[in-house]
């Protein structure tokens, strides 16, 4: 078989080029392998993170333990929100572990709240009881009007000069990262990190009534904390509040004598701190 001169030249050229192209091909394969490995590691990380998520499984009833449907259940600061079914049950999936504030409300009932500790890779079972209230407005249907009304009342109390106030403009101007930081400027108030209690975190105490911080945690006069008029649990962890960008106003009363009657509650003797949000949880 005869091989032409052009064929010989082509074979020679291929023989010269192959060694030159081999490193580039190997490099491309190596890069592809690196990308694939990085992608696989990312998938593993996401899968690992998701495996830590938990489930909230709960029920809402009235004072006679009858299931309440259409109750609104919100985990503050997460965007997680569900409505109870006909049997009063609710279920939230893919909840990251951590500490949260949960608010439950329904038309015709006084809202309630609670702090929850969500474990990793588990199901947290919850139950809440709502007390009927004849004075509750249909706050979920006219929330915009409700927010406007309460901020008007906020401004009226501010004009009266009783208590201490932080407006939305001041919040935006100061630019703090944590909502609790605004209380550090208040007279008669002390903000402290607590680690010796079950919930701990950032808590607020009155300096005017009860003992001071130097007398130990057991002697402190913990102030009552409200969010959109909802009384929060005693010794509430302020770290669970919405961020400053969601806050429309703050008012502080360091003793019961100056506190408006609508802020009354079981812990009112030590004063109250009321936070109002821009969109409204109630």
C-alpha atoms as a PDB file:
ATOM      1  CA  UNK A   1       0.000   0.000   0.000  1.00  0.00           C
ATOM      2  CA  UNK A   2       1.366   3.377  -0.996  1.00  0.00           C
ATOM      3  CA  UNK A   3       1.141   6.338   1.371  1.00  0.00           C
ATOM      4  CA  UNK A   4       1.103   9.743  -0.244  1.00  0.00           C
ATOM      5  CA  UNK A   5       3.388  12.536   0.832  1.00  0.00           C
ATOM      6  CA  UNK A   6       0.454  14.603   2.120  1.00  0.00           C
ATOM      7  CA  UNK A   7      -0.688  11.711   4.318  1.00  0.00           C
ATOM      8  CA  UNK A   8       2.785  11.374   5.742  1.00  0.00           C
ATOM      9  CA  UNK A   9       2.891  15.092   6.503  1.00  0.00           C
ATOM     10  CA  UNK A  10      -0.536  14.935   8.202  1.00  0.00           C
ATOM     11  CA  UNK A  11       0.530  12.009  10.370  1.00  0.00           C
ATOM     12  CA  UNK A  12       3.701  13.827  11.328  1.00  0.00           C
ATOM     13  CA  UNK A  13       1.730  16.951  12.250  1.00  0.00           C
ATOM     14  CA  UNK A  14      -0.656  14.934  14.408  1.00  0.00           C
ATOM     15  CA  UNK A  15       2.296  13.275  16.096  1.00  0.00           C
ATOM     16  CA  UNK A  16       3.720  16.677  16.960  1.00  0.00           C
ATOM     17  CA  UNK A  17       0.407  18.181  18.158  1.00  0.00           C
ATOM     18  CA  UNK A  18      -0.781  15.321  20.366  1.00  0.00           C
ATOM     19  CA  UNK A  19       1.899  15.792  23.057  1.00  0.00           C
ATOM     20  CA  UNK A  20       1.143  19.503  23.068  1.00  0.00           C
ATOM     21  CA  UNK A  21      -2.619  19.023  23.415  1.00  0.00           C
ATOM     22  CA  UNK A  22      -2.435  16.334  26.092  1.00  0.00           C
ATOM     23  CA  UNK A  23      -1.728  18.712  29.036  1.00  0.00           C
ATOM     24  CA  UNK A  24      -4.596  21.009  27.997  1.00  0.00           C
ATOM     25  CA  UNK A  25      -7.022  18.090  27.787  1.00  0.00           C
ATOM     26  CA  UNK A  26      -5.814  16.770  31.129  1.00  0.00           C
ATOM     27  CA  UNK A  27      -6.150  20.257  32.633  1.00  0.00           C
ATOM     28  CA  UNK A  28      -9.713  20.585  31.371  1.00  0.00           C
ATOM     29  CA  UNK A  29     -10.558  17.189  32.808  1.00  0.00           C
ATOM     30  CA  UNK A  30      -8.921  18.214  36.084  1.00  0.00           C
ATOM     31  CA  UNK A  31     -10.942  21.448  36.217  1.00  0.00           C
ATOM     32  CA  UNK A  32     -14.111  19.538  35.481  1.00  0.00           C
ATOM     33  CA  UNK A  33     -13.263  17.115  38.265  1.00  0.00           C
ATOM     34  CA  UNK A  34     -12.612  19.988  40.696  1.00  0.00           C
ATOM     35  CA  UNK A  35     -15.933  21.606  39.787  1.00  0.00           C
ATOM     36  CA  UNK A  36     -17.750  18.308  40.204  1.00  0.00           C
ATOM     37  CA  UNK A  37     -16.154  17.746  43.578  1.00  0.00           C
ATOM     38  CA  UNK A  38     -17.009  21.274  44.720  1.00  0.00           C
ATOM     39  CA  UNK A  39     -20.596  20.768  43.570  1.00  0.00           C
ATOM     40  CA  UNK A  40     -20.789  17.458  45.401  1.00  0.00           C
ATOM     41  CA  UNK A  41     -19.428  19.046  48.582  1.00  0.00           C
ATOM     42  CA  UNK A  42     -21.980  21.869  48.330  1.00  0.00           C
ATOM     43  CA  UNK A  43     -24.800  19.349  47.948  1.00  0.00           C
ATOM     44  CA  UNK A  44     -23.483  17.440  50.959  1.00  0.00           C
ATOM     45  CA  UNK A  45     -23.379  20.664  53.010  1.00  0.00           C
ATOM     46  CA  UNK A  46     -26.957  21.591  52.084  1.00  0.00           C
ATOM     47  CA  UNK A  47     -28.103  18.065  52.851  1.00  0.00           C
ATOM     48  CA  UNK A  48     -26.280  18.189  56.178  1.00  0.00           C
ATOM     49  CA  UNK A  49     -27.853  21.557  57.065  1.00  0.00           C
ATOM     50  CA  UNK A  50     -31.324  20.367  56.086  1.00  0.00           C
ATOM     51  CA  UNK A  51     -30.917  17.249  58.206  1.00  0.00           C
ATOM     52  CA  UNK A  52     -30.653  19.526  61.255  1.00  0.00           C
ATOM     53  CA  UNK A  53     -34.089  21.074  60.616  1.00  0.00           C
ATOM     54  CA  UNK A  54     -37.027  20.217  62.823  1.00  0.00           C
ATOM     55  CA  UNK A  55     -40.821  20.194  62.772  1.00  0.00           C
ATOM     56  CA  UNK A  56     -43.273  22.194  64.893  1.00  0.00           C
ATOM     57  CA  UNK A  57     -46.456  20.243  65.537  1.00  0.00           C
ATOM     58  CA  UNK A  58     -49.111  21.914  67.673  1.00  0.00           C
ATOM     59  CA  UNK A  59     -52.728  22.565  68.536  1.00  0.00           C
ATOM     60  CA  UNK A  60     -54.691  25.700  69.492  1.00  0.00           C
ATOM     61  CA  UNK A  61     -57.830  25.495  71.656  1.00  0.00           C
ATOM     62  CA  UNK A  62     -60.139  27.791  73.588  1.00  0.00           C
ATOM     63  CA  UNK A  63     -60.426  27.813  77.389  1.00  0.00           C
ATOM     64  CA  UNK A  64     -62.793  24.816  77.206  1.00  0.00           C
ATOM     65  CA  UNK A  65     -60.160  22.910  75.198  1.00  0.00           C
ATOM     66  CA  UNK A  66     -62.239  23.039  72.032  1.00  0.00           C
ATOM     67  CA  UNK A  67     -60.081  23.161  68.876  1.00  0.00           C
ATOM     68  CA  UNK A  68     -59.845  26.555  67.185  1.00  0.00           C
ATOM     69  CA  UNK A  69     -59.548  26.653  63.429  1.00  0.00           C
ATOM     70  CA  UNK A  70     -58.213  29.658  61.467  1.00  0.00           C
ATOM     71  CA  UNK A  71     -55.882  30.704  64.285  1.00  0.00           C
ATOM     72  CA  UNK A  72     -52.796  32.496  62.987  1.00  0.00           C
ATOM     73  CA  UNK A  73     -49.468  31.070  64.227  1.00  0.00           C
ATOM     74  CA  UNK A  74     -46.330  33.134  63.557  1.00  0.00           C
ATOM     75  CA  UNK A  75     -42.681  32.539  64.409  1.00  0.00           C
ATOM     76  CA  UNK A  76     -41.355  36.080  64.822  1.00  0.00           C
ATOM     77  CA  UNK A  77     -38.328  37.024  62.773  1.00  0.00           C
ATOM     78  CA  UNK A  78     -38.438  34.011  60.441  1.00  0.00           C
ATOM     79  CA  UNK A  79     -41.329  34.733  58.089  1.00  0.00           C
ATOM     80  CA  UNK A  80     -42.839  31.366  59.065  1.00  0.00           C
ATOM     81  CA  UNK A  81     -46.613  31.585  59.423  1.00  0.00           C
ATOM     82  CA  UNK A  82     -49.415  29.015  59.260  1.00  0.00           C
ATOM     83  CA  UNK A  83     -53.138  28.844  60.010  1.00  0.00           C
ATOM     84  CA  UNK A  84     -54.701  26.098  62.104  1.00  0.00           C
ATOM     85  CA  UNK A  85     -56.914  23.501  60.439  1.00  0.00           C
ATOM     86  CA  UNK A  86     -60.463  22.484  61.363  1.00  0.00           C
ATOM     87  CA  UNK A  87     -59.163  20.371  64.252  1.00  0.00           C
ATOM     88  CA  UNK A  88     -57.091  23.264  65.591  1.00  0.00           C
ATOM     89  CA  UNK A  89     -53.789  21.745  64.559  1.00  0.00           C
ATOM     90  CA  UNK A  90     -50.831  23.385  62.846  1.00  0.00           C
ATOM     91  CA  UNK A  91     -47.564  22.064  61.471  1.00  0.00           C
ATOM     92  CA  UNK A  92     -44.389  23.850  60.380  1.00  0.00           C
ATOM     93  CA  UNK A  93     -41.644  22.043  58.477  1.00  0.00           C
ATOM     94  CA  UNK A  94     -37.957  22.806  57.949  1.00  0.00           C
ATOM     95  CA  UNK A  95     -37.546  24.936  61.090  1.00  0.00           C
ATOM     96  CA  UNK A  96     -33.866  25.564  61.939  1.00  0.00           C
ATOM     97  CA  UNK A  97     -32.837  24.777  65.523  1.00  0.00           C
ATOM     98  CA  UNK A  98     -32.723  27.732  67.893  1.00  0.00           C
ATOM     99  CA  UNK A  99     -34.760  29.938  70.193  1.00  0.00           C
ATOM    100  CA  UNK A 100     -37.806  31.801  68.866  1.00  0.00           C
ATOM    101  CA  UNK A 101     -40.818  33.878  69.862  1.00  0.00           C
ATOM    102  CA  UNK A 102     -44.108  32.357  68.707  1.00  0.00           C
ATOM    103  CA  UNK A 103     -47.364  34.357  68.580  1.00  0.00           C
ATOM    104  CA  UNK A 104     -50.855  32.859  68.287  1.00  0.00           C
ATOM    105  CA  UNK A 105     -53.919  34.981  67.523  1.00  0.00           C
ATOM    106  CA  UNK A 106     -57.442  34.600  66.257  1.00  0.00           C
ATOM    107  CA  UNK A 107     -60.370  36.923  65.661  1.00  0.00           C
ATOM    108  CA  UNK A 108     -62.463  37.273  68.818  1.00  0.00           C
ATOM    109  CA  UNK A 109     -59.715  36.003  71.141  1.00  0.00           C
ATOM    110  CA  UNK A 110     -56.905  37.658  73.057  1.00  0.00           C
ATOM    111  CA  UNK A 111     -53.548  36.765  71.451  1.00  0.00           C
ATOM    112  CA  UNK A 112     -50.937  34.782  73.330  1.00  0.00           C
ATOM    113  CA  UNK A 113     -47.206  34.273  72.949  1.00  0.00           C
ATOM    114  CA  UNK A 114     -44.458  31.943  74.063  1.00  0.00           C
ATOM    115  CA  UNK A 115     -40.735  31.364  73.744  1.00  0.00           C
ATOM    116  CA  UNK A 116     -39.774  28.052  72.186  1.00  0.00           C
ATOM    117  CA  UNK A 117     -36.481  26.180  71.960  1.00  0.00           C
ATOM    118  CA  UNK A 118     -36.349  24.161  68.746  1.00  0.00           C
ATOM    119  CA  UNK A 119     -33.973  21.181  68.948  1.00  0.00           C
ATOM    120  CA  UNK A 120     -32.091  19.807  65.953  1.00  0.00           C
ATOM    121  CA  UNK A 121     -33.570  16.903  63.976  1.00  0.00           C
ATOM    122  CA  UNK A 122     -36.672  16.528  66.124  1.00  0.00           C
ATOM    123  CA  UNK A 123     -40.391  17.313  66.388  1.00  0.00           C
ATOM    124  CA  UNK A 124     -41.399  19.937  68.948  1.00  0.00           C
ATOM    125  CA  UNK A 125     -44.997  19.487  70.127  1.00  0.00           C
ATOM    126  CA  UNK A 126     -46.830  22.603  71.293  1.00  0.00           C
ATOM    127  CA  UNK A 127     -50.257  23.572  72.620  1.00  0.00           C
ATOM    128  CA  UNK A 128     -51.783  27.014  73.168  1.00  0.00           C
ATOM    129  CA  UNK A 129     -55.013  28.166  74.782  1.00  0.00           C
ATOM    130  CA  UNK A 130     -56.704  31.405  73.683  1.00  0.00           C
ATOM    131  CA  UNK A 131     -59.090  33.301  75.949  1.00  0.00           C
ATOM    132  CA  UNK A 132     -62.174  34.806  74.343  1.00  0.00           C
ATOM    133  CA  UNK A 133     -62.248  38.603  74.244  1.00  0.00           C
ATOM    134  CA  UNK A 134     -65.291  40.661  73.305  1.00  0.00           C
ATOM    135  CA  UNK A 135     -63.135  43.726  72.741  1.00  0.00           C
ATOM    136  CA  UNK A 136     -60.856  42.271  70.086  1.00  0.00           C
ATOM    137  CA  UNK A 137     -61.141  43.893  66.664  1.00  0.00           C
ATOM    138  CA  UNK A 138     -60.859  41.990  63.438  1.00  0.00           C
ATOM    139  CA  UNK A 139     -57.180  42.881  63.380  1.00  0.00           C
ATOM    140  CA  UNK A 140     -56.213  40.524  60.584  1.00  0.00           C
ATOM    141  CA  UNK A 141     -58.699  41.999  58.123  1.00  0.00           C
ATOM    142  CA  UNK A 142     -58.079  45.650  58.939  1.00  0.00           C
ATOM    143  CA  UNK A 143     -54.448  45.384  59.969  1.00  0.00           C
ATOM    144  CA  UNK A 144     -53.404  48.491  58.034  1.00  0.00           C
ATOM    145  CA  UNK A 145     -56.031  50.592  59.797  1.00  0.00           C
ATOM    146  CA  UNK A 146     -55.095  49.026  63.129  1.00  0.00           C
ATOM    147  CA  UNK A 147     -51.409  49.900  62.674  1.00  0.00           C
ATOM    148  CA  UNK A 148     -52.303  53.480  61.773  1.00  0.00           C
ATOM    149  CA  UNK A 149     -54.560  53.821  64.824  1.00  0.00           C
ATOM    150  CA  UNK A 150     -52.060  52.487  67.315  1.00  0.00           C
ATOM    151  CA  UNK A 151     -49.243  54.665  65.990  1.00  0.00           C
ATOM    152  CA  UNK A 152     -51.561  57.651  66.317  1.00  0.00           C
ATOM    153  CA  UNK A 153     -52.140  56.642  69.944  1.00  0.00           C
ATOM    154  CA  UNK A 154     -48.374  56.198  70.335  1.00  0.00           C
ATOM    155  CA  UNK A 155     -47.869  59.783  69.176  1.00  0.00           C
ATOM    156  CA  UNK A 156     -50.585  61.057  71.531  1.00  0.00           C
ATOM    157  CA  UNK A 157     -48.873  59.426  74.514  1.00  0.00           C
ATOM    158  CA  UNK A 158     -45.542  60.831  73.376  1.00  0.00           C
ATOM    159  CA  UNK A 159     -47.007  64.340  73.246  1.00  0.00           C
ATOM    160  CA  UNK A 160     -48.253  63.964  76.829  1.00  0.00           C
ATOM    161  CA  UNK A 161     -44.643  63.670  77.986  1.00  0.00           C
ATOM    162  CA  UNK A 162     -45.151  60.633  80.230  1.00  0.00           C
ATOM    163  CA  UNK A 163     -42.673  57.842  79.606  1.00  0.00           C
ATOM    164  CA  UNK A 164     -39.760  57.693  77.174  1.00  0.00           C
ATOM    165  CA  UNK A 165     -40.155  57.220  73.438  1.00  0.00           C
ATOM    166  CA  UNK A 166     -38.140  56.270  70.372  1.00  0.00           C
ATOM    167  CA  UNK A 167     -39.735  57.134  67.033  1.00  0.00           C
ATOM    168  CA  UNK A 168     -39.224  55.415  63.700  1.00  0.00           C
ATOM    169  CA  UNK A 169     -37.128  58.362  62.505  1.00  0.00           C
ATOM    170  CA  UNK A 170     -34.785  57.997  65.486  1.00  0.00           C
ATOM    171  CA  UNK A 171     -34.503  54.251  64.923  1.00  0.00           C
ATOM    172  CA  UNK A 172     -33.512  54.798  61.302  1.00  0.00           C
ATOM    173  CA  UNK A 173     -31.058  57.558  62.203  1.00  0.00           C
ATOM    174  CA  UNK A 174     -29.213  55.554  64.872  1.00  0.00           C
ATOM    175  CA  UNK A 175     -28.898  52.500  62.666  1.00  0.00           C
ATOM    176  CA  UNK A 176     -28.475  49.926  65.428  1.00  0.00           C
ATOM    177  CA  UNK A 177     -28.226  46.229  64.585  1.00  0.00           C
ATOM    178  CA  UNK A 178     -30.252  45.021  67.594  1.00  0.00           C
ATOM    179  CA  UNK A 179     -33.631  46.320  68.759  1.00  0.00           C
ATOM    180  CA  UNK A 180     -32.650  45.954  72.427  1.00  0.00           C
ATOM    181  CA  UNK A 181     -29.816  48.475  71.964  1.00  0.00           C
ATOM    182  CA  UNK A 182     -32.291  51.362  71.952  1.00  0.00           C
ATOM    183  CA  UNK A 183     -33.180  50.632  75.588  1.00  0.00           C
ATOM    184  CA  UNK A 184     -29.610  51.301  76.687  1.00  0.00           C
ATOM    185  CA  UNK A 185     -30.255  55.034  76.253  1.00  0.00           C
ATOM    186  CA  UNK A 186     -33.280  55.025  78.579  1.00  0.00           C
ATOM    187  CA  UNK A 187     -33.365  56.434  82.115  1.00  0.00           C
ATOM    188  CA  UNK A 188     -34.301  54.046  84.918  1.00  0.00           C
ATOM    189  CA  UNK A 189     -33.691  51.003  82.717  1.00  0.00           C
ATOM    190  CA  UNK A 190     -30.904  48.446  82.707  1.00  0.00           C
ATOM    191  CA  UNK A 191     -30.254  45.994  79.885  1.00  0.00           C
ATOM    192  CA  UNK A 192     -28.209  42.939  80.772  1.00  0.00           C
ATOM    193  CA  UNK A 193     -27.065  39.620  79.357  1.00  0.00           C
ATOM    194  CA  UNK A 194     -28.403  36.782  81.512  1.00  0.00           C
ATOM    195  CA  UNK A 195     -26.949  33.272  81.369  1.00  0.00           C
ATOM    196  CA  UNK A 196     -28.183  31.779  84.646  1.00  0.00           C
ATOM    197  CA  UNK A 197     -31.827  31.333  83.633  1.00  0.00           C
ATOM    198  CA  UNK A 198     -33.460  28.763  81.373  1.00  0.00           C
ATOM    199  CA  UNK A 199     -33.980  31.208  78.517  1.00  0.00           C
ATOM    200  CA  UNK A 200     -31.301  33.786  79.286  1.00  0.00           C
ATOM    201  CA  UNK A 201     -30.284  36.214  76.565  1.00  0.00           C
ATOM    202  CA  UNK A 202     -30.791  39.988  76.696  1.00  0.00           C
ATOM    203  CA  UNK A 203     -33.274  41.097  79.350  1.00  0.00           C
ATOM    204  CA  UNK A 204     -34.494  44.459  80.620  1.00  0.00           C
ATOM    205  CA  UNK A 205     -34.911  45.513  84.267  1.00  0.00           C
ATOM    206  CA  UNK A 206     -36.256  48.555  86.061  1.00  0.00           C
ATOM    207  CA  UNK A 207     -33.828  50.536  88.207  1.00  0.00           C
ATOM    208  CA  UNK A 208     -36.554  52.509  89.940  1.00  0.00           C
ATOM    209  CA  UNK A 209     -38.394  49.605  91.535  1.00  0.00           C
ATOM    210  CA  UNK A 210     -37.000  46.387  92.983  1.00  0.00           C
ATOM    211  CA  UNK A 211     -33.321  45.658  93.437  1.00  0.00           C
ATOM    212  CA  UNK A 212     -30.487  46.590  91.129  1.00  0.00           C
ATOM    213  CA  UNK A 213     -28.432  44.311  88.933  1.00  0.00           C
ATOM    214  CA  UNK A 214     -25.691  44.098  91.568  1.00  0.00           C
ATOM    215  CA  UNK A 215     -28.010  42.242  93.936  1.00  0.00           C
ATOM    216  CA  UNK A 216     -28.162  39.133  91.776  1.00  0.00           C
ATOM    217  CA  UNK A 217     -30.545  37.829  89.153  1.00  0.00           C
ATOM    218  CA  UNK A 218     -33.108  36.615  91.660  1.00  0.00           C
ATOM    219  CA  UNK A 219     -33.623  40.140  93.030  1.00  0.00           C
ATOM    220  CA  UNK A 220     -34.050  41.955  89.706  1.00  0.00           C
ATOM    221  CA  UNK A 221     -37.294  43.661  88.792  1.00  0.00           C
ATOM    222  CA  UNK A 222     -37.918  42.386  85.268  1.00  0.00           C
ATOM    223  CA  UNK A 223     -39.990  44.764  83.155  1.00  0.00           C
ATOM    224  CA  UNK A 224     -43.055  43.660  81.258  1.00  0.00           C
ATOM    225  CA  UNK A 225     -42.415  43.497  77.498  1.00  0.00           C
ATOM    226  CA  UNK A 226     -45.120  43.946  74.863  1.00  0.00           C
ATOM    227  CA  UNK A 227     -45.030  43.534  71.087  1.00  0.00           C
ATOM    228  CA  UNK A 228     -47.876  45.264  69.243  1.00  0.00           C
ATOM    229  CA  UNK A 229     -49.874  45.174  72.475  1.00  0.00           C
ATOM    230  CA  UNK A 230     -49.281  41.442  73.047  1.00  0.00           C
ATOM    231  CA  UNK A 231     -47.830  40.677  76.481  1.00  0.00           C
ATOM    232  CA  UNK A 232     -44.702  38.564  76.039  1.00  0.00           C
ATOM    233  CA  UNK A 233     -43.492  35.901  78.504  1.00  0.00           C
ATOM    234  CA  UNK A 234     -41.850  36.950  81.762  1.00  0.00           C
ATOM    235  CA  UNK A 235     -38.062  37.440  81.608  1.00  0.00           C
ATOM    236  CA  UNK A 236     -38.406  37.734  77.856  1.00  0.00           C
ATOM    237  CA  UNK A 237     -35.246  37.459  75.757  1.00  0.00           C
ATOM    238  CA  UNK A 238     -35.079  40.703  73.760  1.00  0.00           C
ATOM    239  CA  UNK A 239     -32.844  39.010  71.183  1.00  0.00           C
ATOM    240  CA  UNK A 240     -36.003  37.364  69.811  1.00  0.00           C
ATOM    241  CA  UNK A 241     -37.611  40.682  68.862  1.00  0.00           C
ATOM    242  CA  UNK A 242     -37.927  41.738  65.211  1.00  0.00           C
ATOM    243  CA  UNK A 243     -34.929  43.718  63.882  1.00  0.00           C
ATOM    244  CA  UNK A 244     -34.909  47.550  64.043  1.00  0.00           C
ATOM    245  CA  UNK A 245     -35.924  47.872  60.377  1.00  0.00           C
ATOM    246  CA  UNK A 246     -39.312  46.378  61.327  1.00  0.00           C
ATOM    247  CA  UNK A 247     -39.870  48.585  64.400  1.00  0.00           C
ATOM    248  CA  UNK A 248     -42.076  51.687  64.129  1.00  0.00           C
ATOM    249  CA  UNK A 249     -41.773  52.887  67.730  1.00  0.00           C
ATOM    250  CA  UNK A 250     -40.698  52.061  71.282  1.00  0.00           C
ATOM    251  CA  UNK A 251     -42.083  53.387  74.558  1.00  0.00           C
ATOM    252  CA  UNK A 252     -40.722  52.787  78.046  1.00  0.00           C
ATOM    253  CA  UNK A 253     -42.317  53.190  81.489  1.00  0.00           C
ATOM    254  CA  UNK A 254     -39.865  52.349  84.262  1.00  0.00           C
ATOM    255  CA  UNK A 255     -42.547  52.048  86.965  1.00  0.00           C
ATOM    256  CA  UNK A 256     -46.194  51.103  87.375  1.00  0.00           C
ATOM    257  CA  UNK A 257     -47.204  54.626  88.438  1.00  0.00           C
ATOM    258  CA  UNK A 258     -46.610  56.105  84.987  1.00  0.00           C
ATOM    259  CA  UNK A 259     -47.717  53.138  82.886  1.00  0.00           C
ATOM    260  CA  UNK A 260     -50.892  53.450  80.746  1.00  0.00           C
ATOM    261  CA  UNK A 261     -53.695  51.102  81.861  1.00  0.00           C
ATOM    262  CA  UNK A 262     -53.758  49.267  78.510  1.00  0.00           C
ATOM    263  CA  UNK A 263     -50.262  47.977  79.242  1.00  0.00           C
ATOM    264  CA  UNK A 264     -51.419  46.268  82.421  1.00  0.00           C
ATOM    265  CA  UNK A 265     -50.407  42.700  83.061  1.00  0.00           C
ATOM    266  CA  UNK A 266     -49.153  40.296  85.717  1.00  0.00           C
ATOM    267  CA  UNK A 267     -45.704  41.937  85.882  1.00  0.00           C
ATOM    268  CA  UNK A 268     -46.664  45.604  85.612  1.00  0.00           C
ATOM    269  CA  UNK A 269     -45.188  46.646  88.992  1.00  0.00           C
ATOM    270  CA  UNK A 270     -41.729  46.883  87.397  1.00  0.00           C
ATOM    271  CA  UNK A 271     -42.873  48.988  84.469  1.00  0.00           C
ATOM    272  CA  UNK A 272     -43.193  48.091  80.816  1.00  0.00           C
ATOM    273  CA  UNK A 273     -41.461  48.317  77.455  1.00  0.00           C
ATOM    274  CA  UNK A 274     -43.730  48.374  74.397  1.00  0.00           C
ATOM    275  CA  UNK A 275     -42.451  47.716  70.877  1.00  0.00           C
ATOM    276  CA  UNK A 276     -44.589  48.575  67.856  1.00  0.00           C
ATOM    277  CA  UNK A 277     -43.859  47.095  64.433  1.00  0.00           C
ATOM    278  CA  UNK A 278     -44.473  48.668  61.044  1.00  0.00           C
ATOM    279  CA  UNK A 279     -46.664  45.840  59.744  1.00  0.00           C
ATOM    280  CA  UNK A 280     -48.191  44.591  62.981  1.00  0.00           C
ATOM    281  CA  UNK A 281     -48.285  41.160  64.612  1.00  0.00           C
ATOM    282  CA  UNK A 282     -51.668  42.020  66.112  1.00  0.00           C
END
